[in-house]
JSON list of N, CA and C in Angstrom, two decimals:
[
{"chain": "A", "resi": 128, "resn": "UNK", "atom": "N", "xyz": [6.79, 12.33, 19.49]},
{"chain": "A", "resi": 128, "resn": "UNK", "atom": "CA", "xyz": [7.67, 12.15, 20.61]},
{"chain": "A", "resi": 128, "resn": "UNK", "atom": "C", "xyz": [9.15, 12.30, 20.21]},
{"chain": "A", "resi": 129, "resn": "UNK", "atom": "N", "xyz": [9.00, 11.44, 18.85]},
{"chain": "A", "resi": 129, "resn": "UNK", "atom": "CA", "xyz": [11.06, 11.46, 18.74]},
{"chain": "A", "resi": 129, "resn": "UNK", "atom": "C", "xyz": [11.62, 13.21, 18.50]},
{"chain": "A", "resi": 130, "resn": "UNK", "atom": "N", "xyz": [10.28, 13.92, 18.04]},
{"chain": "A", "resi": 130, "resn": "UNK", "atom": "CA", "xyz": [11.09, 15.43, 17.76]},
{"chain": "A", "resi": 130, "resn": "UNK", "atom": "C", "xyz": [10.95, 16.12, 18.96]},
{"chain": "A", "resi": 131, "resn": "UNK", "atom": "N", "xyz": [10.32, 15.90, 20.32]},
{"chain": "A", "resi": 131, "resn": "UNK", "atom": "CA", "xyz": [10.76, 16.77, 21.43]},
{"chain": "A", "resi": 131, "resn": "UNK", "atom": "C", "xyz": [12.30, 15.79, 21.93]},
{"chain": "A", "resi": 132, "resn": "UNK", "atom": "N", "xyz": [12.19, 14.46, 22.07]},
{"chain": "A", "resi": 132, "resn": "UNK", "atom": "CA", "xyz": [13.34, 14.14, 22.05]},
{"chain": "A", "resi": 132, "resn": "UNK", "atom": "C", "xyz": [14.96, 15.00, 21.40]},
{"chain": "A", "resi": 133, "resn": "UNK", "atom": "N", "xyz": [14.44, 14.87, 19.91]},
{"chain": "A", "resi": 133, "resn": "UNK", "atom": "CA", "xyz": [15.38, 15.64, 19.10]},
{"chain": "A", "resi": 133, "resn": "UNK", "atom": "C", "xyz": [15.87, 16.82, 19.43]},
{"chain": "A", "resi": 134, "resn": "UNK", "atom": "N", "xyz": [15.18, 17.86, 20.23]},
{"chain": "A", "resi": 134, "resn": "UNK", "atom": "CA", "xyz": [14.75, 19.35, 20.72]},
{"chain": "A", "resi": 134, "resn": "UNK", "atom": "C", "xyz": [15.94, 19.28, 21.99]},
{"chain": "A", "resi": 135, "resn": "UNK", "atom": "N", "xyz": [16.17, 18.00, 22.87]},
{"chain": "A", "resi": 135, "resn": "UNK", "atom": "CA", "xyz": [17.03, 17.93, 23.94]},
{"chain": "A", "resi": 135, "resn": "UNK", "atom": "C", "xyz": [17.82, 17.06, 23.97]},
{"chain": "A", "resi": 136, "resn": "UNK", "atom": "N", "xyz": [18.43, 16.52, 22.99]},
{"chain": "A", "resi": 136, "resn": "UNK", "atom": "CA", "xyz": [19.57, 16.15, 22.70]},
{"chain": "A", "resi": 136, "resn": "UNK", "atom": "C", "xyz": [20.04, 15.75, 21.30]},
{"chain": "A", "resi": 137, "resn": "UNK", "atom": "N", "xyz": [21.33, 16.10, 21.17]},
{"chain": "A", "resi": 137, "resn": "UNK", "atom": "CA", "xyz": [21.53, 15.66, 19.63]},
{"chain": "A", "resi": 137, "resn": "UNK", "atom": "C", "xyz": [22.40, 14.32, 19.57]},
{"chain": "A", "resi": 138, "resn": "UNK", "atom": "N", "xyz": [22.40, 13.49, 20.04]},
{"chain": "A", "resi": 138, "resn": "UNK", "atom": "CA", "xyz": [22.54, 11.60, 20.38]},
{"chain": "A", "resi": 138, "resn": "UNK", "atom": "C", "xyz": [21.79, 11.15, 18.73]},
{"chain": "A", "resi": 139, "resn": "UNK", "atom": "N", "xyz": [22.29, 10.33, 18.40]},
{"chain": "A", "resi": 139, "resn": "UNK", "atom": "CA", "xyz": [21.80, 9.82, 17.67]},
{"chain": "A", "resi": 139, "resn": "UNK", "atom": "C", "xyz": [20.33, 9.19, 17.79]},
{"chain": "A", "resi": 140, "resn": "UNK", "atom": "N", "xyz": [19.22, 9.00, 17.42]},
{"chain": "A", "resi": 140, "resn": "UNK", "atom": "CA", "xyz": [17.99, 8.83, 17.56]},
{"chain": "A", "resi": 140, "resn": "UNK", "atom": "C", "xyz": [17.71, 7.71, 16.90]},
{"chain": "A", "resi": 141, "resn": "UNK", "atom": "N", "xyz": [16.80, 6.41, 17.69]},
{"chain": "A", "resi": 141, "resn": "UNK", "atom": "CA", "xyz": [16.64, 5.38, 16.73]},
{"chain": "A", "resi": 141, "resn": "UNK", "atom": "C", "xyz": [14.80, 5.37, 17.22]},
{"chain": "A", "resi": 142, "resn": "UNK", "atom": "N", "xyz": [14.26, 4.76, 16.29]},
{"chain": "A", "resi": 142, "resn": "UNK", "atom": "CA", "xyz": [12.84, 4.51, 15.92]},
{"chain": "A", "resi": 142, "resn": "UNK", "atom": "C", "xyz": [12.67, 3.58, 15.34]},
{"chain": "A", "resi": 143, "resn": "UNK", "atom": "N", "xyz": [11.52, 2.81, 16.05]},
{"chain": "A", "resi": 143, "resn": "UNK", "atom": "CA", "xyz": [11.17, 0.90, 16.14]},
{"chain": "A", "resi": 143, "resn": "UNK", "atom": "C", "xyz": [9.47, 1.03, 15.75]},
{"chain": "A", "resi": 144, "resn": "UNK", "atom": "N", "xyz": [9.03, 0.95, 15.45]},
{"chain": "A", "resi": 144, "resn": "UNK", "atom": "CA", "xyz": [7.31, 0.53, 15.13]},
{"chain": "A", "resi": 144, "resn": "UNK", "atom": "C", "xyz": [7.02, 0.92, 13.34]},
{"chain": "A", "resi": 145, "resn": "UNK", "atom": "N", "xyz": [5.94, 0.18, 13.43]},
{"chain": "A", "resi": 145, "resn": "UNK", "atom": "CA", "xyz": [5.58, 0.54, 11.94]},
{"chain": "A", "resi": 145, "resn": "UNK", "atom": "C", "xyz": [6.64, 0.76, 10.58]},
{"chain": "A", "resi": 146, "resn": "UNK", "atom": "N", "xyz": [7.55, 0.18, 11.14]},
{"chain": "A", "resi": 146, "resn": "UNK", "atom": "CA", "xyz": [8.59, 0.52, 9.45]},
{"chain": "A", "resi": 146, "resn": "UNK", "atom": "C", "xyz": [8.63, -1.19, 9.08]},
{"chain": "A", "resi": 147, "resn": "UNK", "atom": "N", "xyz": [8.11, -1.20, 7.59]},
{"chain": "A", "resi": 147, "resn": "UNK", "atom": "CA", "xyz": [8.07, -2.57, 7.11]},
{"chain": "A", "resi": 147, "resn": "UNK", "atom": "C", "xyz": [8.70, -2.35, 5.25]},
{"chain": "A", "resi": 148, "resn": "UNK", "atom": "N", "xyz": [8.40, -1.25, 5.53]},
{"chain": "A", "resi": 148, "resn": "UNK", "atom": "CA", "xyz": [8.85, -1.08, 3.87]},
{"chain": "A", "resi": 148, "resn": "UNK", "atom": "C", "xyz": [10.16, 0.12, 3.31]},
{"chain": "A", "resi": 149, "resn": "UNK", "atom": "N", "xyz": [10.64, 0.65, 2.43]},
{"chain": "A", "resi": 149, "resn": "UNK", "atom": "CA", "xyz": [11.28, 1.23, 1.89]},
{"chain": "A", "resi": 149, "resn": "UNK", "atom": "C", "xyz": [10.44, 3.18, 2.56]},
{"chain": "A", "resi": 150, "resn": "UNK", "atom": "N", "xyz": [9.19, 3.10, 1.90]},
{"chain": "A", "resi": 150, "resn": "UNK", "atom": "CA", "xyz": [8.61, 4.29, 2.53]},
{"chain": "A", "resi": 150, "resn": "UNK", "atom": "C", "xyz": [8.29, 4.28, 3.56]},
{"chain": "A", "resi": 151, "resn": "UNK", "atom": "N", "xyz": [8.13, 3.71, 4.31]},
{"chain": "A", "resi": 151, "resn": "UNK", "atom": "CA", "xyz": [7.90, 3.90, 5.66]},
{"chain": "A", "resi": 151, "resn": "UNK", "atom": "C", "xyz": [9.30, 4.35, 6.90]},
{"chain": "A", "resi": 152, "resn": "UNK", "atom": "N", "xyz": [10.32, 3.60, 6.41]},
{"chain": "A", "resi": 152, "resn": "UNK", "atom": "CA", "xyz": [11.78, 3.55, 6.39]},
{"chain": "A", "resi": 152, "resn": "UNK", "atom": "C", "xyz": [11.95, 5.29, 6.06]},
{"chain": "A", "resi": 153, "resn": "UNK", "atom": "N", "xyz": [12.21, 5.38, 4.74]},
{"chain": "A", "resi": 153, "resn": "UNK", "atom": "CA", "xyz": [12.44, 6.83, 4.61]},
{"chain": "A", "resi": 153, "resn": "UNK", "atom": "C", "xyz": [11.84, 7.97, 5.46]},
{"chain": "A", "resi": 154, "resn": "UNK", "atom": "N", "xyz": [9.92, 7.70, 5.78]},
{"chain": "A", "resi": 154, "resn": "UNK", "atom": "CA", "xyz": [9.45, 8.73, 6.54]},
{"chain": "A", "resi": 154, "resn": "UNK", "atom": "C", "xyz": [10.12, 8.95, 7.89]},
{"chain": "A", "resi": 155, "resn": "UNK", "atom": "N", "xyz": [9.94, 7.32, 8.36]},
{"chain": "A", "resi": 155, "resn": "UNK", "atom": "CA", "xyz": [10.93, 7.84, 9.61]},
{"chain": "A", "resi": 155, "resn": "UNK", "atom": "C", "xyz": [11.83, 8.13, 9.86]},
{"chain": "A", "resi": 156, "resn": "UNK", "atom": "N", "xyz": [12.91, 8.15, 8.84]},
{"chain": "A", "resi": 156, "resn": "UNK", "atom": "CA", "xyz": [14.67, 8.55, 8.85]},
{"chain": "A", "resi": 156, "resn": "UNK", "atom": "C", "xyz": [14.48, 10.06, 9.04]},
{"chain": "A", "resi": 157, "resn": "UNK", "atom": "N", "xyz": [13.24, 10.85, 8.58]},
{"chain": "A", "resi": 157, "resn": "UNK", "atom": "CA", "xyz": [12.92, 12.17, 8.68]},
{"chain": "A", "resi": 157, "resn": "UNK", "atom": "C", "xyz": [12.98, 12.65, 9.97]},
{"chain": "A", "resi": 158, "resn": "UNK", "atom": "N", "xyz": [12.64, 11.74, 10.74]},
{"chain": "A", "resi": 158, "resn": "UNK", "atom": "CA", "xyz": [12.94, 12.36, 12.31]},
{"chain": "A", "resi": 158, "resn": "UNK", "atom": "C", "xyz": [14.16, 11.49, 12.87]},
{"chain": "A", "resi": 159, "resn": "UNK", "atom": "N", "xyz": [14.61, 10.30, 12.54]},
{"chain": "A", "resi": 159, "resn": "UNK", "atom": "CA", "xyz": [15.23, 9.71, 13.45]},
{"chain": "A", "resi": 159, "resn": "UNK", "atom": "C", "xyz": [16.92, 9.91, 12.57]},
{"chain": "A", "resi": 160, "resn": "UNK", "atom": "N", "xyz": [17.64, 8.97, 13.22]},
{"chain": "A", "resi": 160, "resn": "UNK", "atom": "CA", "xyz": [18.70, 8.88, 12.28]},
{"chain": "A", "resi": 160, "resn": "UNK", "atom": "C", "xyz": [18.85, 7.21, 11.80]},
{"chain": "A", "resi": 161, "resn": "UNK", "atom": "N", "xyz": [18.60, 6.31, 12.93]},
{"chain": "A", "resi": 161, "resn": "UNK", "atom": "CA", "xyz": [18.14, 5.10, 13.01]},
{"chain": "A", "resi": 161, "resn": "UNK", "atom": "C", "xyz": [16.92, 4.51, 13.08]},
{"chain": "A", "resi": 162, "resn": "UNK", "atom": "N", "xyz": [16.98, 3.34, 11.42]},
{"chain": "A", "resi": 162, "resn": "UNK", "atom": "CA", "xyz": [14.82, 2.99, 11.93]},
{"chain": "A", "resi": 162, "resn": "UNK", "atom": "C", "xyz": [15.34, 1.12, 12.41]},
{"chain": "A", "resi": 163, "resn": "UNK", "atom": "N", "xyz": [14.82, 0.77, 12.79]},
{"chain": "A", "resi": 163, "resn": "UNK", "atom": "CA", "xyz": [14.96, -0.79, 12.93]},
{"chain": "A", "resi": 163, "resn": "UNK", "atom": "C", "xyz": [13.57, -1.25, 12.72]},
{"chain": "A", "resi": 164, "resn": "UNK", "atom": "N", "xyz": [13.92, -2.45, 12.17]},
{"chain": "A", "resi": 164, "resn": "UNK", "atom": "CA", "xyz": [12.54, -3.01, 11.38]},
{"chain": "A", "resi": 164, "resn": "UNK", "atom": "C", "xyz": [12.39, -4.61, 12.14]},
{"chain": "A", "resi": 165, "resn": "UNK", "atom": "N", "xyz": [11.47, -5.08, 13.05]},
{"chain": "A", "resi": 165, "resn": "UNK", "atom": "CA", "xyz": [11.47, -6.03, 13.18]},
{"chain": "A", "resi": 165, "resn": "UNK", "atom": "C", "xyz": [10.95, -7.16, 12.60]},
{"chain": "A", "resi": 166, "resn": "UNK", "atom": "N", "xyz": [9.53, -7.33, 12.72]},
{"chain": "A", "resi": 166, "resn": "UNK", "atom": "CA", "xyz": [8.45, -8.43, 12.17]},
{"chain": "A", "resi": 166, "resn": "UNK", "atom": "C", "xyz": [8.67, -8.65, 10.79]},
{"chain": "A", "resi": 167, "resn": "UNK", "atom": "N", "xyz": [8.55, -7.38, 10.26]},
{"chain": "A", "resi": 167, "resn": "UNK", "atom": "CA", "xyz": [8.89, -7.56, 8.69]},
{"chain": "A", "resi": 167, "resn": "UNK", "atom": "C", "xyz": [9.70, -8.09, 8.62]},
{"chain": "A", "resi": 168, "resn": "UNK", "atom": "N", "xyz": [11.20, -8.12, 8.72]},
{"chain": "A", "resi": 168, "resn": "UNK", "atom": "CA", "xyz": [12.19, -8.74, 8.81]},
{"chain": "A", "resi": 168, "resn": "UNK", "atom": "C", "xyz": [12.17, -10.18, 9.07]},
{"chain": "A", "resi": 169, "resn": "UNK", "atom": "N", "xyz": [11.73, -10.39, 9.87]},
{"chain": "A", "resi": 169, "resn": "UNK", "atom": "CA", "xyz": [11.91, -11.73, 11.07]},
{"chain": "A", "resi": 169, "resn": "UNK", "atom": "C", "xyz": [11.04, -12.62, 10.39]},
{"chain": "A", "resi": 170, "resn": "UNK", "atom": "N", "xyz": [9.82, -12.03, 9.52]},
{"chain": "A", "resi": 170, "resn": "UNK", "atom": "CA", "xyz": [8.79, -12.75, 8.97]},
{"chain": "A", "resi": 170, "resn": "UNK", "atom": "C", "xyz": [8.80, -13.18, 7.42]},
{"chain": "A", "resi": 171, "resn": "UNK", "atom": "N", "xyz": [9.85, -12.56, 6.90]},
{"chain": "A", "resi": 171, "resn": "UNK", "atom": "CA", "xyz": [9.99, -12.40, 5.52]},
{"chain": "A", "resi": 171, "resn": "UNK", "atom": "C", "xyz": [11.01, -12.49, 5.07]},
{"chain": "A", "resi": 172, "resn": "UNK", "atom": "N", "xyz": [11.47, -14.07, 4.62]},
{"chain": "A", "resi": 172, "resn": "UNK", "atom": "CA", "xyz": [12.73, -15.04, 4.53]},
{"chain": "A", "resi": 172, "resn": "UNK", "atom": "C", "xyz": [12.98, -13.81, 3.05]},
{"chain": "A", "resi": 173, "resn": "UNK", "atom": "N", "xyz": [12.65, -13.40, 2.40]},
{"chain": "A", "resi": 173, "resn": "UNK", "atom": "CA", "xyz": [13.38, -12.60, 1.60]},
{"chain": "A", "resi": 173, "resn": "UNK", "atom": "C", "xyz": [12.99, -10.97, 1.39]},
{"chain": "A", "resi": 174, "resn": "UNK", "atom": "N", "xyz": [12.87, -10.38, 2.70]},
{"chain": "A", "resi": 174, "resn": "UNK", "atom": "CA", "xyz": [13.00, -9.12, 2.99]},
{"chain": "A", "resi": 174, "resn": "UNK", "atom": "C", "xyz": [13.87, -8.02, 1.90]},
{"chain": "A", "resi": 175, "resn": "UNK", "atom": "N", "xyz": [15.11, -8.72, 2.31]},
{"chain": "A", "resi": 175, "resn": "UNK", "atom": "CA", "xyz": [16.12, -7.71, 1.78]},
{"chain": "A", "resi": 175, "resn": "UNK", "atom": "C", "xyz": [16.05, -7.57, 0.53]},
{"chain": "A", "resi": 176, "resn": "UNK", "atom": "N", "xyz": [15.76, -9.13, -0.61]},
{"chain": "A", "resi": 176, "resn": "UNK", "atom": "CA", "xyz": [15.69, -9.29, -1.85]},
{"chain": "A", "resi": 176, "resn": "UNK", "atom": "C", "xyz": [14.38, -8.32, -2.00]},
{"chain": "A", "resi": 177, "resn": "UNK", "atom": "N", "xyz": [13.09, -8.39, -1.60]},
{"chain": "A", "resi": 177, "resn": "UNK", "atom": "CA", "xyz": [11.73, -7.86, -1.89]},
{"chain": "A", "resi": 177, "resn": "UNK", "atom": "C", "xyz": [12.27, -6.12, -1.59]},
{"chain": "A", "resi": 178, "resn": "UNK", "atom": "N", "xyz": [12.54, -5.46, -0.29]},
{"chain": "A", "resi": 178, "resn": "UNK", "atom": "CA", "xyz": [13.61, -4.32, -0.82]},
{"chain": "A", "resi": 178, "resn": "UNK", "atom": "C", "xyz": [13.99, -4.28, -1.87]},
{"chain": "A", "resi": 179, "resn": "UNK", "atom": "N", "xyz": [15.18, -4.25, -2.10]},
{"chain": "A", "resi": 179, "resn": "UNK", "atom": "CA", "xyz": [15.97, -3.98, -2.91]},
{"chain": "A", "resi": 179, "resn": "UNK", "atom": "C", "xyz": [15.39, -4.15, -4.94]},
{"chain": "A", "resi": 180, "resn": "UNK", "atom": "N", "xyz": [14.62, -4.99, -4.58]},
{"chain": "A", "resi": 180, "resn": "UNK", "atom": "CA", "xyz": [13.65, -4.92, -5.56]},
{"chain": "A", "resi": 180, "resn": "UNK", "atom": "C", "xyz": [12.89, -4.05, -5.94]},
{"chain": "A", "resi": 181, "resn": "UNK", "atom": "N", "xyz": [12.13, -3.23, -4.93]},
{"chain": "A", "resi": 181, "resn": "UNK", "atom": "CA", "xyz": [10.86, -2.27, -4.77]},
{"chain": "A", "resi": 181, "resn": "UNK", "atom": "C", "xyz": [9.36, -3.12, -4.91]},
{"chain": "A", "resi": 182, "resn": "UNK", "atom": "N", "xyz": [9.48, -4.21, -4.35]},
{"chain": "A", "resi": 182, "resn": "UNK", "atom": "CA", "xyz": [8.09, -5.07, -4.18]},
{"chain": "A", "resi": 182, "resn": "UNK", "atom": "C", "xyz": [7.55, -4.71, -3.34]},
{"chain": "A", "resi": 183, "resn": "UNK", "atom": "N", "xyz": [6.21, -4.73, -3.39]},
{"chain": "A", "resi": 183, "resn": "UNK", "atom": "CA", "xyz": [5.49, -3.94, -2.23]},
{"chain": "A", "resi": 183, "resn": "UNK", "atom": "C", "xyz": [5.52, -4.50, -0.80]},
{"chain": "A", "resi": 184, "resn": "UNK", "atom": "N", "xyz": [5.36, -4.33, 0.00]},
{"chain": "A", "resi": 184, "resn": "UNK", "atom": "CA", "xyz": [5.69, -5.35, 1.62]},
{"chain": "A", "resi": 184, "resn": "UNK", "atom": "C", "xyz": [4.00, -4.83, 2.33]},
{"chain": "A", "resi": 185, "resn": "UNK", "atom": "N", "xyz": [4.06, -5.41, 3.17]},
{"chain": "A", "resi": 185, "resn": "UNK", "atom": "CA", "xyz": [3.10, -4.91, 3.82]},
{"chain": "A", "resi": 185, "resn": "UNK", "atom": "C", "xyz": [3.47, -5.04, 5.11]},
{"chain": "A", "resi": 186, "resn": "UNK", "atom": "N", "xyz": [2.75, -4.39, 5.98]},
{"chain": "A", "resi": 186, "resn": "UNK", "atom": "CA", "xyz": [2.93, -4.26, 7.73]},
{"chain": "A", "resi": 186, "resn": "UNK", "atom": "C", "xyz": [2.27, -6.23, 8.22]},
{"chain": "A", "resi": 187, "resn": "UNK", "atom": "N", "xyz": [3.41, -6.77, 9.33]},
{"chain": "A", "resi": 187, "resn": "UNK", "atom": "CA", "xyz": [2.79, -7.43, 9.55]},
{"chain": "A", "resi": 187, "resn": "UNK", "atom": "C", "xyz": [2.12, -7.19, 11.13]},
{"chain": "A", "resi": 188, "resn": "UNK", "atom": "N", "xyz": [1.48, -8.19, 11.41]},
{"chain": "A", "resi": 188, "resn": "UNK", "atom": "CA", "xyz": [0.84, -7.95, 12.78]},
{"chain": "A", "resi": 188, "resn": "UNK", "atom": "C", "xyz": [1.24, -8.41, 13.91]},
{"chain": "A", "resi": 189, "resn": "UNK", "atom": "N", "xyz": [0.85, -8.86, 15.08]},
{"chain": "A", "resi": 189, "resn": "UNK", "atom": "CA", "xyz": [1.49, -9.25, 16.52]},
{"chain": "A", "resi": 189, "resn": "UNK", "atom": "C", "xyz": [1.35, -10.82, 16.18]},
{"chain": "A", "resi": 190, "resn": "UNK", "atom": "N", "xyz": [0.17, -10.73, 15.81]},
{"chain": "A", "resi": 190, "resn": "UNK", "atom": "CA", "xyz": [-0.13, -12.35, 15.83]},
{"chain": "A", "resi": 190, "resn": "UNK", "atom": "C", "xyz": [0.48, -13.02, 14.79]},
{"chain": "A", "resi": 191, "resn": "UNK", "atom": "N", "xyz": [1.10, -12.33, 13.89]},
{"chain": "A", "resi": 191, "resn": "UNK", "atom": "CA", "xyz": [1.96, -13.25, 13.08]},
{"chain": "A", "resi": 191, "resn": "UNK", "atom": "C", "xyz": [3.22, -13.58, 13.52]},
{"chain": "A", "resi": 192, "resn": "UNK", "atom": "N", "xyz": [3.76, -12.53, 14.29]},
{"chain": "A", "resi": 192, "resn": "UNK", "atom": "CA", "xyz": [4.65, -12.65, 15.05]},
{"chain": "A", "resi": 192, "resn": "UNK", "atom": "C", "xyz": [4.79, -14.12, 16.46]},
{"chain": "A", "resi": 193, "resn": "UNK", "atom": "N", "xyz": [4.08, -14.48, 16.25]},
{"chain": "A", "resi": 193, "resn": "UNK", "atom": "CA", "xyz": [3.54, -15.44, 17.44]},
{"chain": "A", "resi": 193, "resn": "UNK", "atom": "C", "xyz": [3.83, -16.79, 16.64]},
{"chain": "A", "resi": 194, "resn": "UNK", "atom": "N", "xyz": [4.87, -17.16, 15.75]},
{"chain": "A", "resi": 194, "resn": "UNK", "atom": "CA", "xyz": [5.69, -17.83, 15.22]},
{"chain": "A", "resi": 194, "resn": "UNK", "atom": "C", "xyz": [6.74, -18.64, 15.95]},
{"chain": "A", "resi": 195, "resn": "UNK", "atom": "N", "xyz": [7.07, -19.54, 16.22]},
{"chain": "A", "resi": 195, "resn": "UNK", "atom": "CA", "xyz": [8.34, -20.04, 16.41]},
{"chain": "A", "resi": 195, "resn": "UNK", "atom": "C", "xyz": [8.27, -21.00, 15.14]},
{"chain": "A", "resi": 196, "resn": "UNK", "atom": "N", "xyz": [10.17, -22.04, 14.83]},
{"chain": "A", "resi": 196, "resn": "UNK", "atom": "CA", "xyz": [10.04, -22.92, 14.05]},
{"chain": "A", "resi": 196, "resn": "UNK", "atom": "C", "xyz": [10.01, -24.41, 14.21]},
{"chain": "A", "resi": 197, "resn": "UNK", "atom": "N", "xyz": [8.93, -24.47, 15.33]},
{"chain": "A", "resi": 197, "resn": "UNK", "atom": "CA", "xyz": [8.49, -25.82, 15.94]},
{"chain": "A", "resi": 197, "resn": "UNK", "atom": "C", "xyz": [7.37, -26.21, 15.83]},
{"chain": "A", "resi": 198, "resn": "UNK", "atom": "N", "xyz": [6.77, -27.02, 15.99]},
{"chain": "A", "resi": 198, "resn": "UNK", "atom": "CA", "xyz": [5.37, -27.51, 16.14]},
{"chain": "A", "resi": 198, "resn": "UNK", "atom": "C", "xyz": [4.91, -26.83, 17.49]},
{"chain": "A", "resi": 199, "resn": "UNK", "atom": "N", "xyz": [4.82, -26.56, 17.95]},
{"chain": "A", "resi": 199, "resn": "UNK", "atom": "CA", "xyz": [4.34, -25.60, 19.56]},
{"chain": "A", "resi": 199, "resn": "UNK", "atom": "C", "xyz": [4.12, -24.34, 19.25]},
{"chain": "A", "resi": 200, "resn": "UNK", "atom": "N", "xyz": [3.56, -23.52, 19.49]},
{"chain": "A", "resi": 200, "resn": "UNK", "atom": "CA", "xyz": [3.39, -22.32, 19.51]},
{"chain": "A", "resi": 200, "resn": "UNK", "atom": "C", "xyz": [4.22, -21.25, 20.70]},
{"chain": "A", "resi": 201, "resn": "UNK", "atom": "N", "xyz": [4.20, -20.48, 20.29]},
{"chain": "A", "resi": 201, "resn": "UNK", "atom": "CA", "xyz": [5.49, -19.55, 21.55]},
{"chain": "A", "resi": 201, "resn": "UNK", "atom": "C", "xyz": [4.04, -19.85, 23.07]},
{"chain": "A", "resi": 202, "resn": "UNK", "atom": "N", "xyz": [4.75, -19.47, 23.71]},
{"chain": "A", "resi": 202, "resn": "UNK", "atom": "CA", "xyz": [4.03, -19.12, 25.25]},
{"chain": "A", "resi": 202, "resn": "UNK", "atom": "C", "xyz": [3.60, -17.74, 25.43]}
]
């Protein structure tokens, strides 16, 4: 999708799913110009350190995402 996008306009391009790691990041910079990384991020108090490291990360899922920092669970 993002390269017929790309095909009709040259706007800067951002891309959201599946980027949790360094390679995954790079593949998509291949089409986009912007990747944004959520869960991974949001889930992984030392993201940037495990980056910048080259530690392996893994994809997380929806249901981990289903986190708040309370005793309750989100709605």
């Amino acid at each position: 999708m993002i390269r017929l996008t790309r095909q009709k306009t040259d706007k800067p391009l951002m891309i959201c799913g599946g980027i949790y790691d360094r390679k995954t990041a790079d593949q998509a910079l291949q089409d986009a110009d912007i990747v944004l990384s959520g869960k991974s991020l949001l889930l992984n108090a030392n993201w940037v350190d495990d980056i910048a490291n080259n530690r392996p990360l893994e994809p997380r899922t929806p249901q981990e995402a289903n986190v708040a920092y309370t005793d309750e669970p989100l709605p």
